[in-house]
């Protein structure tokens, strides 16, 4: 069987803005999910995972929708992709799928999108070679939304499919959604040339986007937009916020308004070739907003951010949906910052985090 890989991602900035028609700026990780795939002629999908040794899921291609509720939760992501190909009119005669993931699950690094995108690009090459990158993003997202039951926006799948090595991906979600011709912009992000590194600290406190917190925040944003008589919070301004009498909705909307502004400010600086150190304060401000206004941080995330900043990081913030997962920090001395995070966790009783450096990697592709 041939193999394909799709990366996880970290969002440099732009959290919880994608489903509000806003702006995002992710990079792809060097960590990914590998999908080995080969066609079958008997109408069956046979699914295995290196992370689920001994577990085999077999289901008929034509029975996917009917069997959805009987499938293991982890299997709904890749099988949801197969179902979307069927729904889209692509003939899938059957397929073997063997998965192996290196993206930490529950770390806020988009392991589920990497999984869906790896299967999507494999099925594209096997059964629908004319499929565009844009359509692959939509299929992977639909698999998470409809089959796995996770109401994600377009950020994770777009990053996994569209990112390029050495760049951050600037995406205007509204424009990208509204027009097939809307292009994502690749923003140069060469930290090594500036003597910098981006580190990830996976706190080991997993989050689960299929639980209620993420869906609740999304519903609150929709309620705030409706109260302001706007189609999405993308259209809100700071002058609109006093019209929200509900203080929870006001805080949620304020995060989206200020986060969109931070994304645009970071893009402007990087596009102009500014020293990447200059974006550090914006990253930290994003964390404060996610903690105070959007209320999706957690004690382990706050501890990791504070430890990174105390050790000299130029900026640090939680990444992903929140309630657990990882932080990123923009640093000059990666070892010193990592050591301080580890020491701080040890003295406060938390389990040791996993800390590692990342560079902007390439998006989904076939492996040679």
mmCIF file of C-alpha atoms in Angstrom:
data_model
loop_
_atom_site.group_PDB
_atom_site.id
_atom_site.type_symbol
_atom_site.label_atom_id
_atom_site.label_comp_id
_atom_site.label_asym_id
_atom_site.label_seq_id
_atom_site.Cartn_x
_atom_site.Cartn_y
_atom_site.Cartn_z
ATOM 1 C CA UNK A 1 0.000 0.000 0.000
ATOM 2 C CA UNK A 2 1.077 3.571 -0.616
ATOM 3 C CA UNK A 3 1.386 6.104 2.198
ATOM 4 C CA UNK A 4 0.271 9.686 2.724
ATOM 5 C CA UNK A 5 0.886 12.115 5.582
ATOM 6 C CA UNK A 6 -1.027 15.129 6.878
ATOM 7 C CA UNK A 7 0.429 17.367 9.603
ATOM 8 C CA UNK A 8 -0.994 18.684 12.812
ATOM 9 C CA UNK A 9 -0.864 22.410 13.314
ATOM 10 C CA UNK A 10 -0.280 25.138 15.818
ATOM 11 C CA UNK A 11 -2.113 28.357 15.372
ATOM 12 C CA UNK A 12 0.357 31.189 15.684
ATOM 13 C CA UNK A 13 -2.584 33.462 16.456
ATOM 14 C CA UNK A 14 -6.297 33.598 15.684
ATOM 15 C CA UNK A 15 -8.085 31.312 18.150
ATOM 16 C CA UNK A 16 -11.872 30.784 17.987
ATOM 17 C CA UNK A 17 -12.080 33.249 15.092
ATOM 18 C CA UNK A 18 -12.559 30.742 12.270
ATOM 19 C CA UNK A 19 -16.195 29.879 13.000
ATOM 20 C CA UNK A 20 -16.841 33.607 13.411
ATOM 21 C CA UNK A 21 -15.841 34.310 9.767
ATOM 22 C CA UNK A 22 -12.593 35.885 10.951
ATOM 23 C CA UNK A 23 -8.837 35.598 10.392
ATOM 24 C CA UNK A 24 -6.372 32.861 11.318
ATOM 25 C CA UNK A 25 -2.612 32.347 11.034
ATOM 26 C CA UNK A 26 -1.549 28.709 11.569
ATOM 27 C CA UNK A 27 1.612 26.799 10.731
ATOM 28 C CA UNK A 28 1.833 23.083 9.985
ATOM 29 C CA UNK A 29 3.814 20.892 12.362
ATOM 30 C CA UNK A 30 6.566 18.442 11.443
ATOM 31 C CA UNK A 31 4.404 15.884 13.315
ATOM 32 C CA UNK A 32 1.653 14.194 11.330
ATOM 33 C CA UNK A 33 -0.681 11.273 10.788
ATOM 34 C CA UNK A 34 0.376 8.683 8.224
ATOM 35 C CA UNK A 35 -2.279 6.846 6.260
ATOM 36 C CA UNK A 36 -1.351 3.703 4.318
ATOM 37 C CA UNK A 37 -4.167 2.952 1.897
ATOM 38 C CA UNK A 38 -5.023 0.596 -0.915
ATOM 39 C CA UNK A 39 -8.190 -0.043 -2.899
ATOM 40 C CA UNK A 40 -10.404 -3.095 -2.402
ATOM 41 C CA UNK A 41 -13.016 -4.502 -4.734
ATOM 42 C CA UNK A 42 -15.466 -5.968 -2.218
ATOM 43 C CA UNK A 43 -17.189 -2.789 -1.021
ATOM 44 C CA UNK A 44 -15.656 -2.928 2.467
ATOM 45 C CA UNK A 45 -13.636 -0.389 4.419
ATOM 46 C CA UNK A 46 -11.104 -2.093 6.692
ATOM 47 C CA UNK A 47 -9.623 0.265 9.266
ATOM 48 C CA UNK A 48 -6.761 -0.234 11.710
ATOM 49 C CA UNK A 49 -4.612 2.107 13.783
ATOM 50 C CA UNK A 50 -1.176 1.684 15.332
ATOM 51 C CA UNK A 51 -2.591 3.523 18.339
ATOM 52 C CA UNK A 52 -5.356 0.879 18.686
ATOM 53 C CA UNK A 53 -3.410 -2.389 18.497
ATOM 54 C CA UNK A 54 -5.542 -5.421 17.801
ATOM 55 C CA UNK A 55 -8.647 -3.385 16.970
ATOM 56 C CA UNK A 56 -10.042 -3.801 13.457
ATOM 57 C CA UNK A 57 -13.112 -1.975 12.159
ATOM 58 C CA UNK A 58 -14.822 -3.294 9.041
ATOM 59 C CA UNK A 59 -17.920 -1.750 7.520
ATOM 60 C CA UNK A 60 -19.523 -1.709 4.114
ATOM 61 C CA UNK A 61 -19.039 1.438 2.076
ATOM 62 C CA UNK A 62 -22.790 1.675 1.496
ATOM 63 C CA UNK A 63 -23.558 1.080 5.186
ATOM 64 C CA UNK A 64 -21.418 3.860 6.685
ATOM 65 C CA UNK A 65 -24.218 6.302 7.393
ATOM 66 C CA UNK A 66 -26.484 3.637 8.860
ATOM 67 C CA UNK A 67 -23.709 2.203 11.060
ATOM 68 C CA UNK A 68 -22.356 5.546 12.295
ATOM 69 C CA UNK A 69 -23.690 5.312 15.864
ATOM 70 C CA UNK A 70 -22.290 1.792 16.271
ATOM 71 C CA UNK A 71 -18.750 2.775 15.325
ATOM 72 C CA UNK A 72 -16.020 3.528 17.897
ATOM 73 C CA UNK A 73 -15.555 7.245 18.417
ATOM 74 C CA UNK A 74 -12.009 7.291 17.032
ATOM 75 C CA UNK A 75 -13.115 5.482 13.863
ATOM 76 C CA UNK A 76 -15.774 8.065 13.027
ATOM 77 C CA UNK A 77 -13.128 10.537 11.871
ATOM 78 C CA UNK A 78 -11.541 8.449 9.066
ATOM 79 C CA UNK A 79 -14.772 6.669 8.186
ATOM 80 C CA UNK A 80 -16.524 10.027 8.052
ATOM 81 C CA UNK A 81 -14.097 10.982 5.283
ATOM 82 C CA UNK A 82 -15.036 7.873 3.308
ATOM 83 C CA UNK A 83 -18.698 8.713 3.828
ATOM 84 C CA UNK A 84 -18.149 12.238 2.495
ATOM 85 C CA UNK A 85 -16.570 10.840 -0.684
ATOM 86 C CA UNK A 86 -19.632 8.633 -1.154
ATOM 87 C CA UNK A 87 -21.964 11.562 -0.488
ATOM 88 C CA UNK A 88 -20.045 13.602 -3.040
ATOM 89 C CA UNK A 89 -20.690 11.036 -5.759
ATOM 90 C CA UNK A 90 -17.202 9.539 -5.867
ATOM 91 C CA UNK A 91 -17.132 5.788 -6.412
ATOM 92 C CA UNK A 92 -15.146 4.080 -3.650
ATOM 93 C CA UNK A 93 -14.996 0.341 -4.388
ATOM 94 C CA UNK A 94 -13.655 -0.390 -0.909
ATOM 95 C CA UNK A 95 -10.415 0.516 0.800
ATOM 96 C CA UNK A 96 -7.885 -0.645 3.375
ATOM 97 C CA UNK A 97 -6.805 2.138 5.745
ATOM 98 C CA UNK A 98 -3.896 1.725 8.158
ATOM 99 C CA UNK A 99 -3.265 4.748 10.389
ATOM 100 C CA UNK A 100 -0.325 5.812 12.516
ATOM 101 C CA UNK A 101 -0.301 9.176 14.266
ATOM 102 C CA UNK A 102 2.578 11.162 15.774
ATOM 103 C CA UNK A 103 0.456 14.200 16.737
ATOM 104 C CA UNK A 104 -0.326 14.028 20.474
ATOM 105 C CA UNK A 105 -4.050 13.382 20.951
ATOM 106 C CA UNK A 106 -5.873 16.015 22.990
ATOM 107 C CA UNK A 107 -2.935 18.411 22.933
ATOM 108 C CA UNK A 108 -4.662 21.151 20.944
ATOM 109 C CA UNK A 109 -2.412 20.420 17.949
ATOM 110 C CA UNK A 110 -5.226 19.231 15.694
ATOM 111 C CA UNK A 111 -4.611 15.503 15.676
ATOM 112 C CA UNK A 112 -8.168 14.870 14.499
ATOM 113 C CA UNK A 113 -7.854 17.181 11.494
ATOM 114 C CA UNK A 114 -4.507 15.599 10.607
ATOM 115 C CA UNK A 115 -6.207 12.211 10.700
ATOM 116 C CA UNK A 116 -9.082 13.324 8.485
ATOM 117 C CA UNK A 117 -6.790 15.116 6.047
ATOM 118 C CA UNK A 118 -4.434 12.147 5.716
ATOM 119 C CA UNK A 119 -7.359 9.918 4.771
ATOM 120 C CA UNK A 120 -8.788 12.607 2.487
ATOM 121 C CA UNK A 121 -5.627 13.021 0.413
ATOM 122 C CA UNK A 122 -5.206 9.236 0.188
ATOM 123 C CA UNK A 123 -8.763 8.779 -1.094
ATOM 124 C CA UNK A 124 -8.308 11.722 -3.453
ATOM 125 C CA UNK A 125 -5.312 10.090 -5.090
ATOM 126 C CA UNK A 126 -6.930 6.647 -5.187
ATOM 127 C CA UNK A 127 -10.471 7.494 -6.264
ATOM 128 C CA UNK A 128 -10.883 11.183 -7.222
ATOM 129 C CA UNK A 129 -7.639 12.612 -8.654
ATOM 130 C CA UNK A 130 -9.325 15.773 -9.968
ATOM 131 C CA UNK A 131 -10.347 16.878 -6.468
ATOM 132 C CA UNK A 132 -8.998 20.339 -5.562
ATOM 133 C CA UNK A 133 -7.220 21.260 -2.341
ATOM 134 C CA UNK A 134 -10.166 23.461 -1.479
ATOM 135 C CA UNK A 135 -12.596 20.565 -1.838
ATOM 136 C CA UNK A 136 -10.351 18.363 0.305
ATOM 137 C CA UNK A 137 -10.526 20.945 3.088
ATOM 138 C CA UNK A 138 -14.315 20.890 2.882
ATOM 139 C CA UNK A 139 -14.490 17.091 2.919
ATOM 140 C CA UNK A 140 -12.216 16.784 5.949
ATOM 141 C CA UNK A 141 -14.168 19.422 7.807
ATOM 142 C CA UNK A 142 -17.509 17.817 6.952
ATOM 143 C CA UNK A 143 -16.245 14.481 8.258
ATOM 144 C CA UNK A 144 -15.485 16.070 11.639
ATOM 145 C CA UNK A 145 -18.682 18.102 11.753
ATOM 146 C CA UNK A 146 -21.235 15.612 10.508
ATOM 147 C CA UNK A 147 -19.805 12.178 11.255
ATOM 148 C CA UNK A 148 -17.585 12.718 14.306
ATOM 149 C CA UNK A 149 -19.919 15.346 15.751
ATOM 150 C CA UNK A 150 -17.308 18.067 16.354
ATOM 151 C CA UNK A 151 -18.433 21.577 15.260
ATOM 152 C CA UNK A 152 -15.028 22.819 14.082
ATOM 153 C CA UNK A 153 -14.424 25.704 11.723
ATOM 154 C CA UNK A 154 -12.091 25.577 8.712
ATOM 155 C CA UNK A 155 -8.841 26.445 10.477
ATOM 156 C CA UNK A 156 -7.466 23.003 11.249
ATOM 157 C CA UNK A 157 -8.205 21.341 7.930
ATOM 158 C CA UNK A 158 -7.011 24.354 5.927
ATOM 159 C CA UNK A 159 -3.714 24.358 7.798
ATOM 160 C CA UNK A 160 -3.176 20.629 7.328
ATOM 161 C CA UNK A 161 -3.868 20.773 3.582
ATOM 162 C CA UNK A 162 -2.602 24.209 2.543
ATOM 163 C CA UNK A 163 0.404 25.121 4.707
ATOM 164 C CA UNK A 164 3.860 25.271 3.136
ATOM 165 C CA UNK A 165 7.298 24.839 4.643
ATOM 166 C CA UNK A 166 8.789 27.999 6.147
ATOM 167 C CA UNK A 167 5.518 29.930 6.108
ATOM 168 C CA UNK A 168 2.481 30.741 8.200
ATOM 169 C CA UNK A 169 -0.880 30.508 6.430
ATOM 170 C CA UNK A 170 -2.958 33.693 6.507
ATOM 171 C CA UNK A 171 -6.565 32.841 5.860
ATOM 172 C CA UNK A 172 -9.575 35.129 5.660
ATOM 173 C CA UNK A 173 -12.232 32.553 6.490
ATOM 174 C CA UNK A 174 -15.145 34.547 5.074
ATOM 175 C CA UNK A 175 -13.456 35.123 1.736
ATOM 176 C CA UNK A 176 -12.204 31.540 1.598
ATOM 177 C CA UNK A 177 -15.681 30.189 2.296
ATOM 178 C CA UNK A 178 -17.482 32.502 -0.115
ATOM 179 C CA UNK A 179 -15.356 32.052 -3.224
ATOM 180 C CA UNK A 180 -13.596 29.119 -4.869
ATOM 181 C CA UNK A 181 -11.042 31.574 -6.230
ATOM 182 C CA UNK A 182 -10.130 33.010 -2.813
ATOM 183 C CA UNK A 183 -6.507 32.181 -2.107
ATOM 184 C CA UNK A 184 -4.695 31.717 1.156
ATOM 185 C CA UNK A 185 -1.590 33.860 1.592
ATOM 186 C CA UNK A 186 1.709 32.278 2.584
ATOM 187 C CA UNK A 187 3.480 34.579 5.054
ATOM 188 C CA UNK A 188 7.264 34.041 5.423
ATOM 189 C CA UNK A 189 8.070 32.865 8.952
ATOM 190 C CA UNK A 190 11.784 32.076 9.232
ATOM 191 C CA UNK A 191 12.547 32.103 12.930
ATOM 192 C CA UNK A 192 15.992 30.541 12.660
ATOM 193 C CA UNK A 193 17.229 33.481 10.594
ATOM 194 C CA UNK A 194 16.182 35.772 13.442
ATOM 195 C CA UNK A 195 17.829 33.611 16.099
ATOM 196 C CA UNK A 196 14.467 32.530 17.470
ATOM 197 C CA UNK A 197 12.534 29.329 18.027
ATOM 198 C CA UNK A 198 8.905 28.440 18.587
ATOM 199 C CA UNK A 199 8.401 25.848 21.288
ATOM 200 C CA UNK A 200 5.305 23.845 22.127
ATOM 201 C CA UNK A 201 4.589 22.679 25.664
ATOM 202 C CA UNK A 202 2.010 19.902 25.721
ATOM 203 C CA UNK A 203 0.704 20.057 29.282
ATOM 204 C CA UNK A 204 -0.623 16.512 29.185
ATOM 205 C CA UNK A 205 -4.052 17.756 30.234
ATOM 206 C CA UNK A 206 -6.117 16.638 27.240
ATOM 207 C CA UNK A 207 -9.048 18.503 25.827
ATOM 208 C CA UNK A 208 -11.929 16.993 23.894
ATOM 209 C CA UNK A 209 -13.683 19.129 21.305
ATOM 210 C CA UNK A 210 -16.526 16.628 21.190
ATOM 211 C CA UNK A 211 -17.541 17.611 24.707
ATOM 212 C CA UNK A 212 -19.735 20.594 25.513
ATOM 213 C CA UNK A 213 -17.307 23.471 26.095
ATOM 214 C CA UNK A 214 -16.350 24.158 22.504
ATOM 215 C CA UNK A 215 -19.925 23.893 21.231
ATOM 216 C CA UNK A 216 -21.073 26.197 24.024
ATOM 217 C CA UNK A 217 -18.566 28.891 23.052
ATOM 218 C CA UNK A 218 -19.622 28.638 19.436
ATOM 219 C CA UNK A 219 -23.285 28.991 20.384
ATOM 220 C CA UNK A 220 -22.476 32.014 22.555
ATOM 221 C CA UNK A 221 -20.704 33.692 19.643
ATOM 222 C CA UNK A 222 -23.716 33.058 17.415
ATOM 223 C CA UNK A 223 -25.998 34.488 20.097
ATOM 224 C CA UNK A 224 -23.805 37.599 20.415
ATOM 225 C CA UNK A 225 -23.843 38.146 16.654
ATOM 226 C CA UNK A 226 -27.623 37.738 16.587
ATOM 227 C CA UNK A 227 -28.026 40.224 19.429
ATOM 228 C CA UNK A 228 -25.959 42.721 17.442
ATOM 229 C CA UNK A 229 -27.954 41.895 14.278
ATOM 230 C CA UNK A 230 -24.783 40.806 12.488
ATOM 231 C CA UNK A 231 -24.239 37.742 10.334
ATOM 232 C CA UNK A 232 -21.072 36.910 12.307
ATOM 233 C CA UNK A 233 -18.836 38.468 14.937
ATOM 234 C CA UNK A 234 -16.320 39.147 12.159
ATOM 235 C CA UNK A 235 -18.424 42.271 11.488
ATOM 236 C CA UNK A 236 -18.437 43.520 15.084
ATOM 237 C CA UNK A 237 -16.303 46.434 16.216
ATOM 238 C CA UNK A 238 -15.318 47.676 19.650
ATOM 239 C CA UNK A 239 -18.016 50.324 19.292
ATOM 240 C CA UNK A 240 -20.638 47.577 18.997
ATOM 241 C CA UNK A 241 -19.728 45.806 22.213
ATOM 242 C CA UNK A 242 -21.567 48.109 24.668
ATOM 243 C CA UNK A 243 -24.813 47.065 22.963
ATOM 244 C CA UNK A 244 -24.427 43.590 24.450
ATOM 245 C CA UNK A 245 -26.133 43.676 27.834
ATOM 246 C CA UNK A 246 -25.319 40.062 28.634
ATOM 247 C CA UNK A 247 -21.820 40.187 30.164
ATOM 248 C CA UNK A 248 -20.908 36.655 29.049
ATOM 249 C CA UNK A 249 -21.792 37.433 25.439
ATOM 250 C CA UNK A 250 -19.939 40.742 25.747
ATOM 251 C CA UNK A 251 -16.751 38.961 26.838
ATOM 252 C CA UNK A 252 -17.025 36.350 24.097
ATOM 253 C CA UNK A 253 -17.526 39.034 21.455
ATOM 254 C CA UNK A 254 -14.704 41.174 22.812
ATOM 255 C CA UNK A 255 -12.303 38.261 22.428
ATOM 256 C CA UNK A 256 -13.269 37.734 18.784
ATOM 257 C CA UNK A 257 -13.035 41.452 17.949
ATOM 258 C CA UNK A 258 -9.634 41.886 19.590
ATOM 259 C CA UNK A 259 -8.269 38.563 18.340
ATOM 260 C CA UNK A 260 -9.077 39.428 14.736
ATOM 261 C CA UNK A 261 -7.237 42.718 15.223
ATOM 262 C CA UNK A 262 -4.241 40.867 16.658
ATOM 263 C CA UNK A 263 -4.093 38.495 13.690
ATOM 264 C CA UNK A 264 -4.069 41.398 11.248
ATOM 265 C CA UNK A 265 -1.374 43.180 13.250
ATOM 266 C CA UNK A 266 0.855 40.080 13.284
ATOM 267 C CA UNK A 267 0.358 39.540 9.546
ATOM 268 C CA UNK A 268 1.200 43.166 8.789
ATOM 269 C CA UNK A 269 4.446 42.947 10.743
ATOM 270 C CA UNK A 270 5.578 39.626 9.289
ATOM 271 C CA UNK A 271 4.578 40.597 5.760
ATOM 272 C CA UNK A 272 6.674 43.763 6.078
ATOM 273 C CA UNK A 273 9.710 41.784 7.239
ATOM 274 C CA UNK A 274 9.661 43.061 10.826
ATOM 275 C CA UNK A 275 11.658 41.334 13.549
ATOM 276 C CA UNK A 276 9.467 38.431 14.708
ATOM 277 C CA UNK A 277 10.189 39.446 18.293
ATOM 278 C CA UNK A 278 7.758 42.288 17.728
ATOM 279 C CA UNK A 279 4.795 39.893 17.639
ATOM 280 C CA UNK A 280 5.504 38.469 21.082
ATOM 281 C CA UNK A 281 3.326 40.886 23.039
ATOM 282 C CA UNK A 282 0.417 40.148 20.693
ATOM 283 C CA UNK A 283 0.732 36.422 21.383
ATOM 284 C CA UNK A 284 0.629 37.041 25.124
ATOM 285 C CA UNK A 285 -2.337 39.394 24.779
ATOM 286 C CA UNK A 286 -4.136 36.627 22.900
ATOM 287 C CA UNK A 287 -3.641 34.289 25.853
ATOM 288 C CA UNK A 288 -4.980 36.841 28.299
ATOM 289 C CA UNK A 289 -8.059 37.311 26.129
ATOM 290 C CA UNK A 290 -8.629 33.560 25.837
ATOM 291 C CA UNK A 291 -8.271 33.224 29.601
ATOM 292 C CA UNK A 292 -10.325 36.211 30.726
ATOM 293 C CA UNK A 293 -12.874 36.876 27.983
ATOM 294 C CA UNK A 294 -13.316 33.494 26.299
ATOM 295 C CA UNK A 295 -12.646 31.461 29.441
ATOM 296 C CA UNK A 296 -11.119 28.462 27.678
ATOM 297 C CA UNK A 297 -7.756 28.329 29.430
ATOM 298 C CA UNK A 298 -6.899 25.964 32.278
ATOM 299 C CA UNK A 299 -4.503 26.067 35.261
ATOM 300 C CA UNK A 300 -1.844 23.974 33.510
ATOM 301 C CA UNK A 301 -1.960 26.227 30.443
ATOM 302 C CA UNK A 302 -1.666 29.384 32.541
ATOM 303 C CA UNK A 303 1.214 27.874 34.478
ATOM 304 C CA UNK A 304 3.100 26.989 31.288
ATOM 305 C CA UNK A 305 2.568 30.460 29.807
ATOM 306 C CA UNK A 306 3.740 32.196 33.005
ATOM 307 C CA UNK A 307 6.795 29.941 33.265
ATOM 308 C CA UNK A 308 7.767 30.634 29.661
ATOM 309 C CA UNK A 309 7.438 34.394 30.085
ATOM 310 C CA UNK A 310 9.363 34.349 33.371
ATOM 311 C CA UNK A 311 12.216 32.569 31.552
ATOM 312 C CA UNK A 312 12.431 35.283 28.904
ATOM 313 C CA UNK A 313 9.997 34.232 26.187
ATOM 314 C CA UNK A 314 8.989 37.142 23.967
ATOM 315 C CA UNK A 315 5.395 35.912 23.957
ATOM 316 C CA UNK A 316 3.371 32.848 24.897
ATOM 317 C CA UNK A 317 -0.213 31.669 24.563
ATOM 318 C CA UNK A 318 -2.454 28.633 24.730
ATOM 319 C CA UNK A 319 -3.345 27.083 21.394
ATOM 320 C CA UNK A 320 -6.295 25.084 20.157
ATOM 321 C CA UNK A 321 -9.830 24.906 21.445
ATOM 322 C CA UNK A 322 -8.801 25.185 25.061
ATOM 323 C CA UNK A 323 -9.726 23.554 28.391
ATOM 324 C CA UNK A 324 -6.361 21.741 28.232
ATOM 325 C CA UNK A 325 -3.768 20.935 25.591
ATOM 326 C CA UNK A 326 -0.701 22.974 24.697
ATOM 327 C CA UNK A 327 0.899 26.399 24.686
ATOM 328 C CA UNK A 328 3.390 27.966 22.305
ATOM 329 C CA UNK A 329 6.201 30.332 23.230
ATOM 330 C CA UNK A 330 8.401 32.515 21.030
ATOM 331 C CA UNK A 331 11.882 32.245 22.497
ATOM 332 C CA UNK A 332 15.582 32.832 21.991
ATOM 333 C CA UNK A 333 16.820 30.230 24.477
ATOM 334 C CA UNK A 334 14.624 27.187 23.981
ATOM 335 C CA UNK A 335 16.457 24.984 26.491
ATOM 336 C CA UNK A 336 16.256 27.557 29.261
ATOM 337 C CA UNK A 337 12.557 28.184 28.714
ATOM 338 C CA UNK A 338 11.796 24.470 28.491
ATOM 339 C CA UNK A 339 13.708 23.820 31.716
ATOM 340 C CA UNK A 340 11.801 26.529 33.548
ATOM 341 C CA UNK A 341 8.458 25.120 32.390
ATOM 342 C CA UNK A 342 9.485 21.626 33.517
ATOM 343 C CA UNK A 343 10.694 22.898 36.888
ATOM 344 C CA UNK A 344 7.545 24.922 37.481
ATOM 345 C CA UNK A 345 5.358 21.910 36.753
ATOM 346 C CA UNK A 346 7.440 19.738 39.085
ATOM 347 C CA UNK A 347 7.115 22.167 41.989
ATOM 348 C CA UNK A 348 3.344 22.518 41.620
ATOM 349 C CA UNK A 349 2.460 18.850 41.404
ATOM 350 C CA UNK A 350 1.548 18.665 37.716
ATOM 351 C CA UNK A 351 2.782 15.765 35.609
ATOM 352 C CA UNK A 352 5.810 16.664 33.447
ATOM 353 C CA UNK A 353 4.811 18.364 30.189
ATOM 354 C CA UNK A 354 6.254 17.449 26.810
ATOM 355 C CA UNK A 355 8.234 20.418 25.439
ATOM 356 C CA UNK A 356 9.622 20.524 21.903
ATOM 357 C CA UNK A 357 10.579 23.024 19.203
ATOM 358 C CA UNK A 358 8.670 23.264 15.929
ATOM 359 C CA UNK A 359 9.272 24.829 12.528
ATOM 360 C CA UNK A 360 6.691 25.594 9.834
ATOM 361 C CA UNK A 361 6.303 22.365 7.859
ATOM 362 C CA UNK A 362 4.695 21.294 4.585
ATOM 363 C CA UNK A 363 1.036 20.354 4.275
ATOM 364 C CA UNK A 364 -0.560 17.021 3.363
ATOM 365 C CA UNK A 365 1.231 14.980 0.710
ATOM 366 C CA UNK A 366 2.033 11.513 -0.596
ATOM 367 C CA UNK A 367 5.152 9.972 0.914
ATOM 368 C CA UNK A 368 7.817 8.734 -1.492
#
